[in-house]
Amino acid sequence: MAVSRRRFVTSVLAGSALAATSTTELLTTLASPAYAASPVGDVVGKVTVGYQGWFSAPGDSAPIGGWWHWSRDRFQPPSPSNTTIVSWPDMREYTRSYPTAYPNLGNGSPATLFSSYDQQTVDTHFRWMQEYGCDTAALQRFNPTGDEGPTRDAMTQKVRAAAERYGRKFYIMYDVTDWLTMQTDIKTDWTTKMSAHTASGAYARQNGKPVVCIWGFGFSEPSRPFAPGPCLEVVNWFKAQGCYVIGGVPTWWRQGIEDSRSGFLDVYHAFHAISPWMVYRARTVEELDSYYNNVNVGDMADCAARGIDYLPCVMPGDLAGGHRKHGDFYWRHIYNMVRLGSQGLYVSMFDEYNEGNQIAKTSETQATTPAGANIRALDEDGVACSSDYYLRITADGGRMLKEQLALTAVRPTLPTLGTPPPVSGNLAAGRFTSASSQNGPFVASNAVDSDAGTYWESGSGSFPHWWQVDLGASHQVNKLVVRLPASWGARTQTITVLGSVDGSSFSTITGASAFAFDPATGNTVTRTLTTTAARHIRLSVAGNTGWPAGQLAQVEVYAASGTTDNPPSAPSGLTVTGRTASSVSLGWTASTDDNGVTGYQVRQSGTVVSTVTGTTATVSGLNASTSYTFTVTARDAAGNISTASNAVTVTTDAPTNADLARARSTSESSHVQSYGSGNVVDGDANSYWESANNAFPQWVQVDLGATRTVGRVVLKLPPSPAWATRTQTLAVAGSTDGGSFGTLVGSAARTFDPSTGNQVSLSFSAAQARYVRVTVTGNTGWPAGQLAALEVYAS
């Protein structure tokens, strides 16, 4: 069994390495001319998630058998003393689960786990990817020649099926850890097994080429002892197969220090894209910023100067280590990499419950975690987070990467969504807070922790200042308790209490009045409030006799018992009712609510893009020929939000008479050397596809991504006069399913003449097709099929 790569840690902040960065080198690199990044494809401009898919359980029929990756001893059930995991999955959406030897959950239910070998598990994960804007999955593939091989082979097929079903992309990510015969085996594995999956429309392509990642070259651990020469040979071999090759490289690849061996720079620079590893390198927002300034900026400049796409690793943080800070850490990492100008993002990982850096749905509280097992849930720092919270952050990060959301250092989405389980007692305890300002370490969250000795203090200066708490759901609030540290001297603050159901429109609950804090009575003020429905409570401080700032050590909010408003039912039957190149129209069946539905929110990959009162909406301002996923939620008068409707995925129409084939997925009957089919859609007329020689007929085809109206194809050869006039006998066919093709243009001789641009335009009756195939049966200039461009147009 392969050793996990993620436990390798150099210095946490690597201060010595930061100090070793050459300022002259960095400035020289930054001064180099920038390059034109690759166009948007399946990894550039997209969010990729690392997918292990490596969990198994007895009874799931997996060839490997046992509790693969759940237990240290896989032939014994996982338990607190026999485990490899540090986080517990949210099991509510799996239709099949397996009993463990863990204690029951905190709520008394049996502790069960899933198997990745169940197709329903993989389908569930890829449905989440669809719903939360994860575009592409990098399927991890360790040495497949041992006992893991048959199971990993089967998992590839399961991932392919799920990606096809849910409109996601996937690619193979080879991990060379402990794979000492890698140089020969990896080529055999690709040619005899994995390359067959590139025929799927779901296999990721970049610049028209199938994507492959090789993770582990140059790392300094003994488990990857490879010399630079064999590594470079493998990279160049995959490039010669027509692949777009990503390097999963050490954090310090550019300097050749810390986790990177020296002498590997030529290997790193041979990749089409570089994705430096970051897991366990940083624990805090401050450390992420240090890496940004001292590592990432120089990495990006080096890649830009050499025409390499930069696809950095971003991570939610180690849940077991307490790094997450209810999303602050993850959002800062995404924000840093987007403001850097990265070409795409690689999230580590989707399902890595073993090391606590998963974004997949995770147990929210100890009620759904094995009792006494010392496993942290998502509320480990006192802030309630929905099980899908890190998926929702990923969706927001993807929107920011794609410029559908303005660059912002502030998380757009709060930790909870909808109504949590009924709450009694202090509703504000541990909840998300914000403030108009803060003085140094005296942050807003101090007013909702369990320590009345810590406090929030606003910045000094002219009043008013405000402090605010999100209760996570609307409640009929009727009491407020405010405290200052018990040892402080008497003072009076003038405070207005406001409430809101949406966090933007506030109304006054209690007008400005004097809150007199007296150490003789514990520096505590209690106020009875007019019962008001509110989710967000704001205290606006207009004056303070004891200090020129607002000060709050503890704020407690209470509600009348039994007054929590229930959320609406989920909208149902969401369908696409129309589309254009820049808009999508939707319709759905109305929700129900105990107090009435006030409106609906249309969400694109989890983020609200339209708010309406009826059951139809049109989302505008979209990009042409782009896939979008939508859901709808309902909202009631108390501000409660329902769970999401079913998801629908739709591809917008192409611009008028645009090339429908540009940068789309391709396939072929054969190719020679590096002249793969991806060259016909890369926009470069000098690169070309060439089939096997002396073996007609041969074909090349493009997947348009969705069924389109097609009426013309333009076929090109390189325009150079060196490509002398030649005639190819060819036909054009179309298909909606990739299996059954109908003739669009019959077989005939077509002459390519460099004096007229070496191109042929063929028009035909408008037809519906997703797959367009050109079949070549003869060529007077070379004994093979040859095309530099296959362009497809509506007319």
Short mmCIF file of N, CA and C in Angstrom, two decimals, residues 26-80:
data_model
loop_
_atom_site.label_atom_id
_atom_site.label_comp_id
_atom_site.label_asym_id
_atom_site.label_seq_id
_atom_site.Cartn_x
_atom_site.Cartn_y
_atom_site.Cartn_z
N LEU A 26 14.73 36.98 -7.64
CA LEU A 26 13.32 37.30 -7.68
C LEU A 26 13.05 38.53 -8.52
N LEU A 27 13.84 39.59 -8.34
CA LEU A 27 13.63 40.80 -9.11
C LEU A 27 13.90 40.58 -10.59
N THR A 28 14.93 39.76 -10.89
CA THR A 28 15.23 39.47 -12.30
C THR A 28 14.08 38.73 -12.95
N THR A 29 13.53 37.74 -12.22
CA THR A 29 12.41 36.97 -12.76
C THR A 29 11.18 37.83 -12.95
N LEU A 30 10.90 38.69 -11.96
CA LEU A 30 9.74 39.55 -12.06
C LEU A 30 9.86 40.53 -13.21
N ALA A 31 11.10 40.88 -13.57
CA ALA A 31 11.30 41.83 -14.67
C ALA A 31 11.17 41.16 -16.04
N SER A 32 11.12 39.83 -16.08
CA SER A 32 11.00 39.13 -17.35
C SER A 32 9.62 39.39 -17.96
N PRO A 33 9.54 39.37 -19.29
CA PRO A 33 8.25 39.65 -19.93
C PRO A 33 7.23 38.56 -19.59
N ALA A 34 5.99 38.97 -19.36
CA ALA A 34 4.93 38.02 -19.07
C ALA A 34 4.53 37.28 -20.34
N TYR A 35 3.94 36.13 -20.19
CA TYR A 35 3.51 35.35 -21.34
C TYR A 35 1.99 35.30 -21.39
N ALA A 36 1.47 34.92 -22.53
CA ALA A 36 0.04 34.76 -22.67
C ALA A 36 -0.33 33.39 -22.12
N ALA A 37 -1.09 33.37 -21.03
CA ALA A 37 -1.47 32.11 -20.41
C ALA A 37 -2.30 31.28 -21.38
N SER A 38 -2.31 29.98 -21.16
CA SER A 38 -3.14 29.11 -21.96
C SER A 38 -4.60 29.56 -21.86
N PRO A 39 -5.38 29.33 -22.91
CA PRO A 39 -6.79 29.71 -22.85
C PRO A 39 -7.53 28.85 -21.84
N VAL A 40 -8.72 29.29 -21.46
CA VAL A 40 -9.54 28.51 -20.55
C VAL A 40 -9.79 27.13 -21.14
N GLY A 41 -9.58 26.12 -20.33
CA GLY A 41 -9.80 24.74 -20.75
C GLY A 41 -10.43 23.98 -19.60
N ASP A 42 -9.97 22.77 -19.37
CA ASP A 42 -10.52 21.97 -18.28
C ASP A 42 -9.71 22.07 -17.00
N VAL A 43 -8.51 22.71 -17.07
CA VAL A 43 -7.76 23.01 -15.83
C VAL A 43 -7.43 24.49 -15.74
N VAL A 44 -7.07 25.13 -16.84
CA VAL A 44 -6.83 26.58 -16.81
C VAL A 44 -8.18 27.29 -16.71
N GLY A 45 -8.26 28.21 -15.74
CA GLY A 45 -9.51 28.92 -15.51
C GLY A 45 -10.53 28.12 -14.74
N LYS A 46 -10.13 26.97 -14.18
CA LYS A 46 -11.08 26.08 -13.52
C LYS A 46 -10.58 25.68 -12.12
N VAL A 47 -11.50 25.10 -11.36
CA VAL A 47 -11.19 24.56 -10.04
C VAL A 47 -11.08 23.04 -10.15
N THR A 48 -9.90 22.52 -9.83
CA THR A 48 -9.66 21.08 -9.83
C THR A 48 -9.56 20.61 -8.38
N VAL A 49 -10.15 19.46 -8.09
CA VAL A 49 -10.05 18.89 -6.74
C VAL A 49 -9.32 17.55 -6.81
N GLY A 50 -8.43 17.33 -5.88
CA GLY A 50 -7.77 16.03 -5.79
C GLY A 50 -8.75 15.00 -5.24
N TYR A 51 -8.87 13.86 -5.91
CA TYR A 51 -9.84 12.84 -5.52
C TYR A 51 -9.12 11.52 -5.27
N GLN A 52 -9.16 11.05 -4.01
CA GLN A 52 -8.51 9.79 -3.66
C GLN A 52 -9.34 8.59 -4.11
N GLY A 53 -10.63 8.55 -3.74
CA GLY A 53 -11.46 7.41 -4.10
C GLY A 53 -10.88 6.09 -3.60
N TRP A 54 -10.26 6.11 -2.42
CA TRP A 54 -9.49 4.93 -2.00
C TRP A 54 -10.04 4.24 -0.75
N PHE A 55 -11.31 4.45 -0.44
CA PHE A 55 -11.88 3.81 0.74
C PHE A 55 -12.67 2.55 0.35
N SER A 56 -12.49 1.50 1.13
CA SER A 56 -13.19 0.25 0.88
C SER A 56 -13.63 -0.35 2.20
N ALA A 57 -14.56 -1.31 2.10
CA ALA A 57 -15.08 -1.97 3.31
C ALA A 57 -15.47 -3.40 2.96
N PRO A 58 -15.39 -4.32 3.93
CA PRO A 58 -15.79 -5.70 3.65
C PRO A 58 -17.23 -5.76 3.14
N GLY A 59 -17.43 -6.54 2.08
CA GLY A 59 -18.76 -6.68 1.53
C GLY A 59 -19.05 -5.79 0.34
N ASP A 60 -18.09 -4.92 -0.05
CA ASP A 60 -18.35 -4.02 -1.18
C ASP A 60 -17.86 -4.59 -2.51
N SER A 61 -17.26 -5.80 -2.50
CA SER A 61 -16.77 -6.52 -3.69
C SER A 61 -15.47 -5.95 -4.25
N ALA A 62 -14.83 -5.01 -3.58
CA ALA A 62 -13.56 -4.49 -4.07
C ALA A 62 -12.50 -5.59 -4.04
N PRO A 63 -11.69 -5.72 -5.10
CA PRO A 63 -10.68 -6.79 -5.13
C PRO A 63 -9.70 -6.74 -3.97
N ILE A 64 -9.39 -5.54 -3.48
CA ILE A 64 -8.36 -5.44 -2.44
C ILE A 64 -8.84 -6.02 -1.12
N GLY A 65 -10.13 -5.97 -0.84
CA GLY A 65 -10.69 -6.56 0.37
C GLY A 65 -10.36 -5.77 1.62
N GLY A 66 -11.24 -5.86 2.61
CA GLY A 66 -10.99 -5.24 3.91
C GLY A 66 -11.33 -3.76 3.95
N TRP A 67 -10.87 -3.14 5.04
CA TRP A 67 -11.14 -1.72 5.30
C TRP A 67 -9.99 -0.88 4.73
N TRP A 68 -9.87 -0.86 3.42
CA TRP A 68 -8.79 -0.15 2.74
C TRP A 68 -8.85 1.34 3.05
N HIS A 69 -7.78 1.85 3.64
CA HIS A 69 -7.60 3.25 4.00
C HIS A 69 -8.48 3.74 5.14
N TRP A 70 -9.34 2.89 5.70
CA TRP A 70 -10.05 3.27 6.91
C TRP A 70 -9.28 2.81 8.16
N SER A 71 -8.61 1.65 8.05
CA SER A 71 -7.95 1.04 9.20
C SER A 71 -6.46 0.86 8.95
N ARG A 72 -5.68 0.90 10.03
CA ARG A 72 -4.26 0.55 9.91
C ARG A 72 -4.13 -0.93 9.55
N ASP A 73 -4.88 -1.78 10.25
CA ASP A 73 -5.00 -3.20 9.91
C ASP A 73 -6.30 -3.33 9.13
N ARG A 74 -6.18 -3.43 7.82
CA ARG A 74 -7.40 -3.36 7.02
C ARG A 74 -8.29 -4.58 7.16
N PHE A 75 -7.80 -5.60 7.83
CA PHE A 75 -8.62 -6.80 8.02
C PHE A 75 -9.35 -6.78 9.36
N GLN A 76 -9.24 -5.68 10.08
CA GLN A 76 -10.01 -5.46 11.30
C GLN A 76 -10.81 -4.18 11.14
N PRO A 77 -12.02 -4.11 11.67
CA PRO A 77 -12.86 -2.91 11.48
C PRO A 77 -12.23 -1.69 12.14
N PRO A 78 -12.45 -0.53 11.56
CA PRO A 78 -11.87 0.68 12.15
C PRO A 78 -12.47 0.98 13.52
N SER A 79 -11.62 1.47 14.39
CA SER A 79 -12.00 1.80 15.76
C SER A 79 -11.04 2.89 16.22
N PRO A 80 -11.26 3.48 17.39
CA PRO A 80 -10.32 4.52 17.84
C PRO A 80 -8.87 4.05 17.91
#
